[in-house]
């Protein structure tokens, strides 16, 4: 057995142990951590199923296994989003189920007891996928009989509602999304089929573990000489079993209704985000970058989205103080926003000054302040990135450059005559 197969089988075994531990943890976890434990359990089962499918495909095609088994990534900054997505999509288990092509490949391989067990579990997973896709199509819109008893009206008789034109199937998603009746029920005569599809759908987690175990047994027999290796390195969601609070810490939730002080704080944060959003636009305008307006507006959008995400993430914690103290963070944010709003223009003008302002700052207000080249005694003109400064009373014309709008480069003499005048006045 190659070392890569040994490592892959050991990692698959570790994922199987983690998936079972995660399923058990759902029952043992405290109530405030149970939803996180459920998300970990779903994702660990999906990791096990996806890795087993990958190794089975490599075994059947007689290829080397991948260096890293496919597992879900849990990003530190998006764990709340990851948790909500895992709960909504059962960890992605439906997309990890082997498809029809993989099932045909299994059936075409030389059969034995171990491979037959893998095929049986793959077919069971396909049945679960079929149940998930079709169980809702057994519902229909109907008009219940009016008996006066709401319970009897719901479970009693009635007639099926008309279907939408062009969609005769009463269980079609459009007929369920736009019902033409007053209630929803299982189509008459299809209760047994509905029960079977429901059982198949809810059995997907058990079948995912059984499929992974069948593949693991096959690989141990064919690739490990019948000797099961010790569980290897664990990656993916299984690493977080028993560490739910570290994975998704308890965070303060937004109140259902903001009081006046909390609303003031939220308004202060909004003004701060708006002021910071104007920074790329102000500096881009002063730096003469509006020709690259796409990058400028992308930067502004990034600042706005980042600021909004930070307010959403940390805002509830900052408004938990009782009474007027809940408004203090908003007051501080408003003061900072005012400073940013008022200061970004002058700061941008200082760093991205035009040629006339730069001449005043470098020369006219400094070494040339008492000379014929002072601000009120010259005529200045920019032509082809050259600033020409001509004294009204006569004298050498200064030629300075680069004279660019939004430039950060200082003005420098462009000829010997200009250099001589500047040396004369100690510039």
Coordinates of C-alpha atoms in Angstrom, one line a residue:
X1 CA 0.0 0.0 0.0
X2 CA 1.4 3.4 -0.9
X3 CA 1.9 6.0 1.8
X4 CA -0.6 8.3 0.2
X5 CA -3.4 5.7 0.3
X6 CA -2.5 4.9 3.9
X7 CA -2.8 8.6 4.8
X8 CA -6.0 9.1 2.9
X9 CA -7.7 6.0 4.5
X10 CA -6.5 7.2 7.9
X11 CA -8.0 10.6 7.4
X12 CA -11.3 9.1 6.1
X13 CA -11.5 7.0 9.2
X14 CA -10.9 10.1 11.4
X15 CA -13.8 11.9 9.5
X16 CA -16.1 8.9 10.2
X17 CA -15.3 9.0 13.9
X18 CA -15.8 12.8 13.9
X19 CA -19.2 12.5 12.1
X20 CA -20.5 10.1 14.7
X21 CA -19.2 12.1 17.6
X22 CA -20.8 15.2 16.1
X23 CA -24.2 13.4 15.8
X24 CA -23.9 12.3 19.5
X25 CA -22.9 15.8 20.5
X26 CA -26.2 17.2 19.2
X27 CA -28.0 15.3 22.1
X28 CA -25.4 16.2 24.7
X29 CA -24.7 19.8 23.9
X30 CA -26.3 22.6 26.1
X31 CA -29.4 24.1 24.7
X32 CA -27.7 27.4 23.8
X33 CA -25.1 25.5 21.8
X34 CA -27.3 23.0 20.2
X35 CA -27.9 24.8 16.9
X36 CA -24.2 25.1 16.4
X37 CA -23.7 21.4 17.2
X38 CA -26.4 20.6 14.6
X39 CA -24.5 22.7 12.0
X40 CA -21.3 20.9 12.8
X41 CA -23.0 17.5 12.6
X42 CA -24.4 18.2 9.2
X43 CA -21.2 19.5 7.8
X44 CA -19.1 16.7 9.3
X45 CA -21.4 14.1 7.7
X46 CA -21.1 15.9 4.4
X47 CA -17.3 16.0 4.7
X48 CA -17.3 12.2 5.3
X49 CA -19.6 11.6 2.4
X50 CA -17.7 13.8 0.0
X51 CA -14.3 12.4 1.0
X52 CA -15.6 8.8 0.7
X53 CA -16.9 9.6 -2.8
X54 CA -13.6 11.1 -3.9
X55 CA -11.5 8.1 -2.6
X56 CA -14.0 5.6 -4.1
X57 CA -13.7 7.4 -7.5
X58 CA -9.9 7.2 -7.3
X59 CA -10.0 3.6 -6.3
X60 CA -12.3 2.6 -9.2
X61 CA -10.1 4.4 -11.8
X62 CA -6.9 3.1 -10.2
X63 CA -5.6 6.6 -9.6
X64 CA -3.7 8.0 -6.6
X65 CA -5.8 9.7 -4.0
X66 CA -5.7 13.4 -3.6
X67 CA -3.2 14.9 -1.1
X68 CA -6.0 16.6 0.8
X69 CA -9.5 15.3 1.2
X70 CA -12.3 17.7 0.3
X71 CA -13.7 19.3 3.5
X72 CA -15.8 22.4 4.2
X73 CA -13.9 25.5 5.1
X74 CA -15.0 27.5 8.1
X75 CA -13.7 31.1 7.7
X76 CA -13.1 32.9 11.0
X77 CA -14.9 36.1 10.0
X78 CA -18.0 34.4 8.5
X79 CA -18.9 31.8 11.0
X80 CA -22.3 33.1 11.7
X81 CA -23.0 33.0 7.9
X82 CA -21.5 29.5 7.7
X83 CA -23.7 28.3 10.5
X84 CA -26.9 29.7 8.9
X85 CA -26.0 28.2 5.5
X86 CA -25.2 24.8 7.0
X87 CA -28.5 24.7 8.9
X88 CA -30.4 25.8 5.8
X89 CA -28.8 23.3 3.4
X90 CA -28.1 20.4 5.8
X91 CA -24.4 21.1 5.5
X92 CA -24.5 20.6 1.7
X93 CA -25.3 16.9 1.9
X94 CA -27.6 16.9 -1.1
X95 CA -24.9 18.1 -3.4
X96 CA -22.4 15.6 -2.1
X97 CA -24.6 12.5 -2.9
X98 CA -23.0 10.4 -5.7
X99 CA -24.8 11.1 -9.0
X100 CA -26.1 8.8 -11.6
X101 CA -22.7 8.6 -13.4
X102 CA -21.0 7.5 -10.3
X103 CA -23.7 4.9 -9.7
X104 CA -23.3 3.5 -13.2
X105 CA -19.5 3.3 -12.7
X106 CA -20.1 1.3 -9.5
X107 CA -22.5 -1.1 -11.2
X108 CA -20.1 -1.7 -14.1
X109 CA -17.2 -2.6 -11.8
X110 CA -16.4 -6.3 -11.0
X111 CA -18.9 -7.1 -8.2
X112 CA -18.2 -8.6 -4.8
X113 CA -19.7 -8.4 -1.3
X114 CA -17.9 -5.2 -0.3
X115 CA -18.6 -3.4 -3.5
X116 CA -22.2 -4.6 -3.5
X117 CA -22.6 -3.0 0.0
X118 CA -21.3 0.3 -1.4
X119 CA -23.7 0.1 -4.3
X120 CA -26.6 -0.6 -1.9
X121 CA -25.8 2.5 0.2
X122 CA -25.3 4.7 -2.9
X123 CA -28.8 3.6 -4.1
X124 CA -30.2 4.4 -0.7
X125 CA -28.7 7.9 -0.9
X126 CA -30.2 8.3 -4.4
X127 CA -33.6 7.4 -2.9
X128 CA -33.1 10.1 -0.2
X129 CA -32.2 12.6 -2.9
X130 CA -35.3 11.6 -4.9
X131 CA -37.4 12.0 -1.8
X132 CA -36.1 15.5 -1.1
X133 CA -36.8 16.6 -4.6
X134 CA -40.3 15.1 -4.9
X135 CA -41.9 15.0 -1.5
X136 CA -43.2 18.6 -1.8
X137 CA -44.8 17.8 -5.2
X138 CA -47.3 15.6 -3.4
X139 CA -49.0 18.7 -1.9
X140 CA -51.8 20.4 -3.6
X141 CA -54.0 23.5 -3.1
X142 CA -57.6 22.8 -2.2
X143 CA -60.8 24.4 -1.0
X144 CA -61.9 22.8 2.3
X145 CA -65.5 22.1 3.1
X146 CA -67.1 24.7 5.4
X147 CA -68.3 22.8 8.4
X148 CA -67.7 25.6 10.9
X149 CA -65.0 23.6 12.7
X150 CA -61.5 24.8 11.7
X151 CA -59.9 21.4 12.5
X152 CA -62.5 19.5 10.5
X153 CA -62.2 22.0 7.7
X154 CA -58.5 21.4 7.5
X155 CA -58.4 17.6 7.7
X156 CA -61.8 16.8 6.3
X157 CA -62.9 16.6 2.7
X158 CA -62.8 19.3 0.1
X159 CA -62.1 19.7 -3.6
X160 CA -58.9 20.3 -5.3
X161 CA -58.3 23.9 -6.4
X162 CA -57.9 24.7 -10.1
X163 CA -54.4 24.6 -11.4
X164 CA -52.7 27.4 -13.3
X165 CA -53.1 27.4 -17.1
X166 CA -50.4 25.3 -18.7
X167 CA -49.4 23.6 -15.5
X168 CA -51.8 20.6 -14.9
X169 CA -49.7 19.0 -12.2
X170 CA -51.3 20.2 -8.9
X171 CA -47.9 19.7 -7.1
X172 CA -46.0 21.9 -9.5
X173 CA -43.9 24.6 -7.7
X174 CA -45.9 27.3 -9.4
X175 CA -49.2 25.8 -8.3
X176 CA -47.9 25.7 -4.7
X177 CA -46.3 29.2 -4.9
X178 CA -49.5 30.8 -6.3
X179 CA -52.3 28.6 -4.9
X180 CA -55.8 29.1 -6.1
X181 CA -57.4 27.5 -3.0
X182 CA -57.7 28.3 0.7
X183 CA -55.6 25.5 2.0
X184 CA -52.8 23.0 1.3
X185 CA -52.9 19.3 1.7
X186 CA -51.4 16.0 0.6
X187 CA -53.0 14.9 -2.7
X188 CA -55.7 12.3 -2.0
X189 CA -54.6 8.7 -2.4
X190 CA -50.9 9.5 -2.2
X191 CA -50.4 9.4 1.6
X192 CA -48.3 6.2 1.5
X193 CA -46.1 7.6 -1.2
X194 CA -45.7 10.8 0.8
X195 CA -44.7 8.8 3.9
X196 CA -42.1 6.8 2.0
X197 CA -40.5 9.9 0.4
X198 CA -40.5 11.6 3.8
X199 CA -38.8 8.6 5.4
X200 CA -36.2 8.5 2.6
X201 CA -35.5 12.2 3.0
X202 CA -35.0 12.2 6.7
X203 CA -32.8 9.1 6.6
X204 CA -30.1 10.8 4.5
X205 CA -27.8 11.4 7.4
X206 CA -27.8 7.8 8.5
X207 CA -27.3 6.7 5.0
X208 CA -24.4 9.1 4.5
X209 CA -22.6 7.6 7.4
X210 CA -23.4 4.1 6.2
X211 CA -22.1 4.9 2.7
X212 CA -18.8 6.3 4.2
X213 CA -18.4 3.2 6.3
X214 CA -19.0 0.9 3.3
X215 CA -16.4 2.8 1.2
X216 CA -14.0 2.7 4.2
X217 CA -14.3 -1.1 4.5
X218 CA -13.8 -1.5 0.8
X219 CA -10.6 0.6 0.8
X220 CA -9.2 -1.1 3.8
X221 CA -9.7 -4.5 2.2
X222 CA -8.3 -3.4 -1.3
X223 CA -5.8 -0.7 -0.5
X224 CA -4.7 -1.5 3.1
X225 CA -4.4 -5.2 3.0
X226 CA -7.3 -5.7 5.4
X227 CA -5.6 -3.9 8.2
X228 CA -7.4 -0.7 9.4
X229 CA -4.9 2.1 10.0
X230 CA -5.2 4.4 13.0
X231 CA -7.4 7.5 12.5
X232 CA -5.2 10.2 10.9
X233 CA -5.3 13.9 10.9
X234 CA -8.7 15.5 11.2
X235 CA -9.7 18.5 9.1
X236 CA -12.9 20.3 8.4
X237 CA -15.9 20.7 10.7
X238 CA -15.1 17.6 12.7
X239 CA -12.3 19.5 14.5
X240 CA -15.0 21.7 16.2
X241 CA -16.9 18.9 17.9
X242 CA -17.3 19.9 21.5
X243 CA -16.0 23.4 20.8
X244 CA -19.2 25.0 19.7
X245 CA -18.8 28.1 21.8
X246 CA -15.4 28.7 20.3
X247 CA -16.6 28.2 16.8
X248 CA -19.6 30.5 17.0
X249 CA -19.4 32.5 20.3
X250 CA -22.5 33.9 21.9
X251 CA -23.1 37.4 20.7
X252 CA -25.5 40.1 21.7
X253 CA -28.5 40.2 19.4
X254 CA -30.1 43.3 18.0
X255 CA -33.1 44.3 20.0
X256 CA -36.5 43.8 18.4
X257 CA -37.2 47.6 18.9
X258 CA -34.7 50.4 19.4
X259 CA -35.3 53.0 22.0
X260 CA -34.4 56.7 21.3
X261 CA -30.8 56.4 22.7
X262 CA -30.1 53.3 20.7
X263 CA -31.5 54.9 17.6
X264 CA -29.2 57.9 18.1
X265 CA -26.2 55.6 18.4
X266 CA -27.2 53.8 15.2
X267 CA -27.6 57.2 13.5
X268 CA -24.1 58.2 14.7
X269 CA -22.6 54.9 13.3
X270 CA -24.4 55.5 10.0
X271 CA -23.0 59.0 9.7
X272 CA -19.5 57.7 10.4
X273 CA -19.9 55.0 7.7
X274 CA -21.1 57.7 5.3
X275 CA -18.2 60.0 6.1
X276 CA -15.7 57.2 5.6
X277 CA -17.4 56.2 2.3
X278 CA -16.6 59.7 1.0
X279 CA -12.9 59.3 1.6
X280 CA -12.1 57.5 -1.7
X281 CA -14.3 59.9 -3.6
X282 CA -12.7 63.0 -2.1
X283 CA -9.2 61.8 -2.5
X284 CA -9.9 60.4 -6.0
X285 CA -11.3 63.8 -7.1
X286 CA -8.3 65.7 -5.6
X287 CA -5.8 63.3 -7.1
X288 CA -7.5 63.6 -10.5
X289 CA -8.4 59.9 -10.6
X290 CA -12.0 60.3 -11.6
X291 CA -11.0 59.0 -15.0
X292 CA -10.6 55.7 -13.2
X293 CA -14.1 56.1 -11.7
X294 CA -14.6 52.3 -11.6
X295 CA -11.8 51.8 -9.1
X296 CA -12.8 54.8 -7.1
X297 CA -16.4 53.7 -6.7
X298 CA -15.4 50.1 -6.0
X299 CA -13.2 51.5 -3.2
X300 CA -16.1 53.5 -1.9
X301 CA -18.4 50.5 -2.0
X302 CA -15.9 48.4 -0.2
X303 CA -15.6 51.0 2.6
X304 CA -19.4 51.2 2.8
X305 CA -19.9 47.4 2.9
X306 CA -17.1 46.9 5.4
X307 CA -18.4 49.7 7.7
X308 CA -22.0 48.3 7.5
X309 CA -20.8 44.8 8.3
X310 CA -18.8 46.1 11.3
X311 CA -21.8 48.0 12.6
X312 CA -24.0 45.0 12.2
X313 CA -21.5 42.8 13.9
X314 CA -20.5 44.9 16.9
X315 CA -23.4 47.3 17.1
X316 CA -25.6 45.3 19.5
X317 CA -22.7 45.1 22.0
X318 CA -22.3 48.9 22.0
X319 CA -26.0 49.7 22.7
X320 CA -26.5 47.4 25.7
X321 CA -25.8 50.1 28.3
X322 CA -29.0 51.3 30.1
X323 CA -30.6 54.6 29.6
X324 CA -28.7 57.6 28.1
X325 CA -25.4 55.8 28.3
X326 CA -26.5 53.8 25.3
X327 CA -26.1 57.0 23.2
X328 CA -22.5 57.6 24.2
X329 CA -21.0 55.4 21.4
X330 CA -23.2 57.2 18.9
X331 CA -22.1 60.6 20.2
X332 CA -18.4 59.5 19.9
X333 CA -19.1 58.1 16.4
X334 CA -20.8 61.4 15.4
X335 CA -17.8 63.5 16.6
X336 CA -15.4 61.3 14.7
X337 CA -17.7 61.5 11.6
X338 CA -17.8 65.3 11.8
X339 CA -14.0 65.4 12.0
X340 CA -13.6 63.0 9.1
X341 CA -16.2 64.9 7.0
X342 CA -14.7 68.3 7.6
X343 CA -11.1 67.2 7.5
X344 CA -10.9 65.0 4.4
X345 CA -11.1 67.9 2.0
X346 CA -8.2 70.0 3.5
X347 CA -6.1 66.9 3.9
X348 CA -6.7 65.8 0.3
X349 CA -5.9 69.3 -0.9
X350 CA -2.7 69.3 1.0
X351 CA -1.4 66.0 -0.4
X352 CA -2.8 66.5 -3.9
X353 CA -2.4 70.2 -4.4
X354 CA -2.5 71.8 -7.8
X355 CA 0.5 73.5 -9.4
X356 CA -0.5 77.0 -8.2
X357 CA -1.1 75.9 -4.6
X358 CA 2.1 73.9 -4.7
X359 CA 4.1 77.0 -5.9
X360 CA 2.7 79.1 -3.0
X361 CA 3.5 76.4 -0.5
X362 CA 7.0 75.7 -1.7
X363 CA 8.2 79.1 -2.8
X364 CA 5.9 82.1 -2.6
X365 CA 5.1 81.7 1.1
X366 CA 8.6 80.7 1.9
X367 CA 12.0 81.6 0.4
X368 CA 10.4 83.9 -2.2
X369 CA 8.0 85.8 0.1
X370 CA 10.1 88.9 0.1
X371 CA 11.1 88.8 -3.5
X372 CA 9.7 89.9 -6.8
X373 CA 8.3 86.4 -7.1
X374 CA 5.9 86.6 -4.2
X375 CA 2.3 85.6 -4.7
X376 CA 0.9 89.0 -5.4
X377 CA 3.6 90.2 -7.8
X378 CA 3.7 87.4 -10.4
X379 CA 1.6 86.1 -13.3
X380 CA 1.5 82.3 -13.4
X381 CA 0.4 80.0 -16.2
X382 CA 0.4 76.2 -16.8
X383 CA 1.2 74.9 -20.2
X384 CA 2.1 71.3 -21.1
X385 CA 2.9 70.4 -17.4
X386 CA 5.2 73.4 -17.1
X387 CA 4.4 76.2 -14.6
X388 CA 5.7 79.6 -15.9
X389 CA 6.0 82.3 -13.3
X390 CA 6.7 85.9 -14.6
X391 CA 7.3 88.8 -12.3
X392 CA 5.1 91.8 -13.0
X393 CA 8.0 94.2 -12.4
X394 CA 10.2 92.3 -14.8
X395 CA 12.8 89.7 -14.4
X396 CA 13.7 86.1 -15.2
X397 CA 10.7 83.9 -15.9
X398 CA 10.7 80.8 -13.8
X399 CA 9.9 77.4 -15.4
X400 CA 8.9 74.8 -12.8
X401 CA 7.5 71.3 -13.2
X402 CA 5.9 68.9 -13.2
X403 CA 2.8 71.1 -13.0
X404 CA 0.1 68.4 -12.7
X405 CA -3.3 68.4 -11.0
X406 CA -3.4 65.9 -8.2
X407 CA 0.3 65.4 -8.2
X408 CA 2.4 64.6 -5.1
X409 CA 5.7 65.6 -6.8
X410 CA 7.3 68.9 -5.7
X411 CA 7.9 71.6 -8.3
X412 CA 11.5 71.7 -9.5
X413 CA 13.4 74.1 -11.8
X414 CA 13.5 73.0 -15.4
X415 CA 16.3 75.3 -16.7
X416 CA 19.5 76.9 -15.5
X417 CA 18.0 80.4 -15.2
X418 CA 15.3 79.2 -12.9
X419 CA 17.9 77.3 -10.8
X420 CA 20.0 80.4 -10.6
X421 CA 17.1 82.5 -9.3
X422 CA 16.2 79.9 -6.7
X423 CA 19.8 79.7 -5.5
X424 CA 19.9 83.4 -5.3
X425 CA 17.1 83.5 -2.8
X426 CA 18.2 80.4 -0.9
X427 CA 15.5 78.0 -2.2

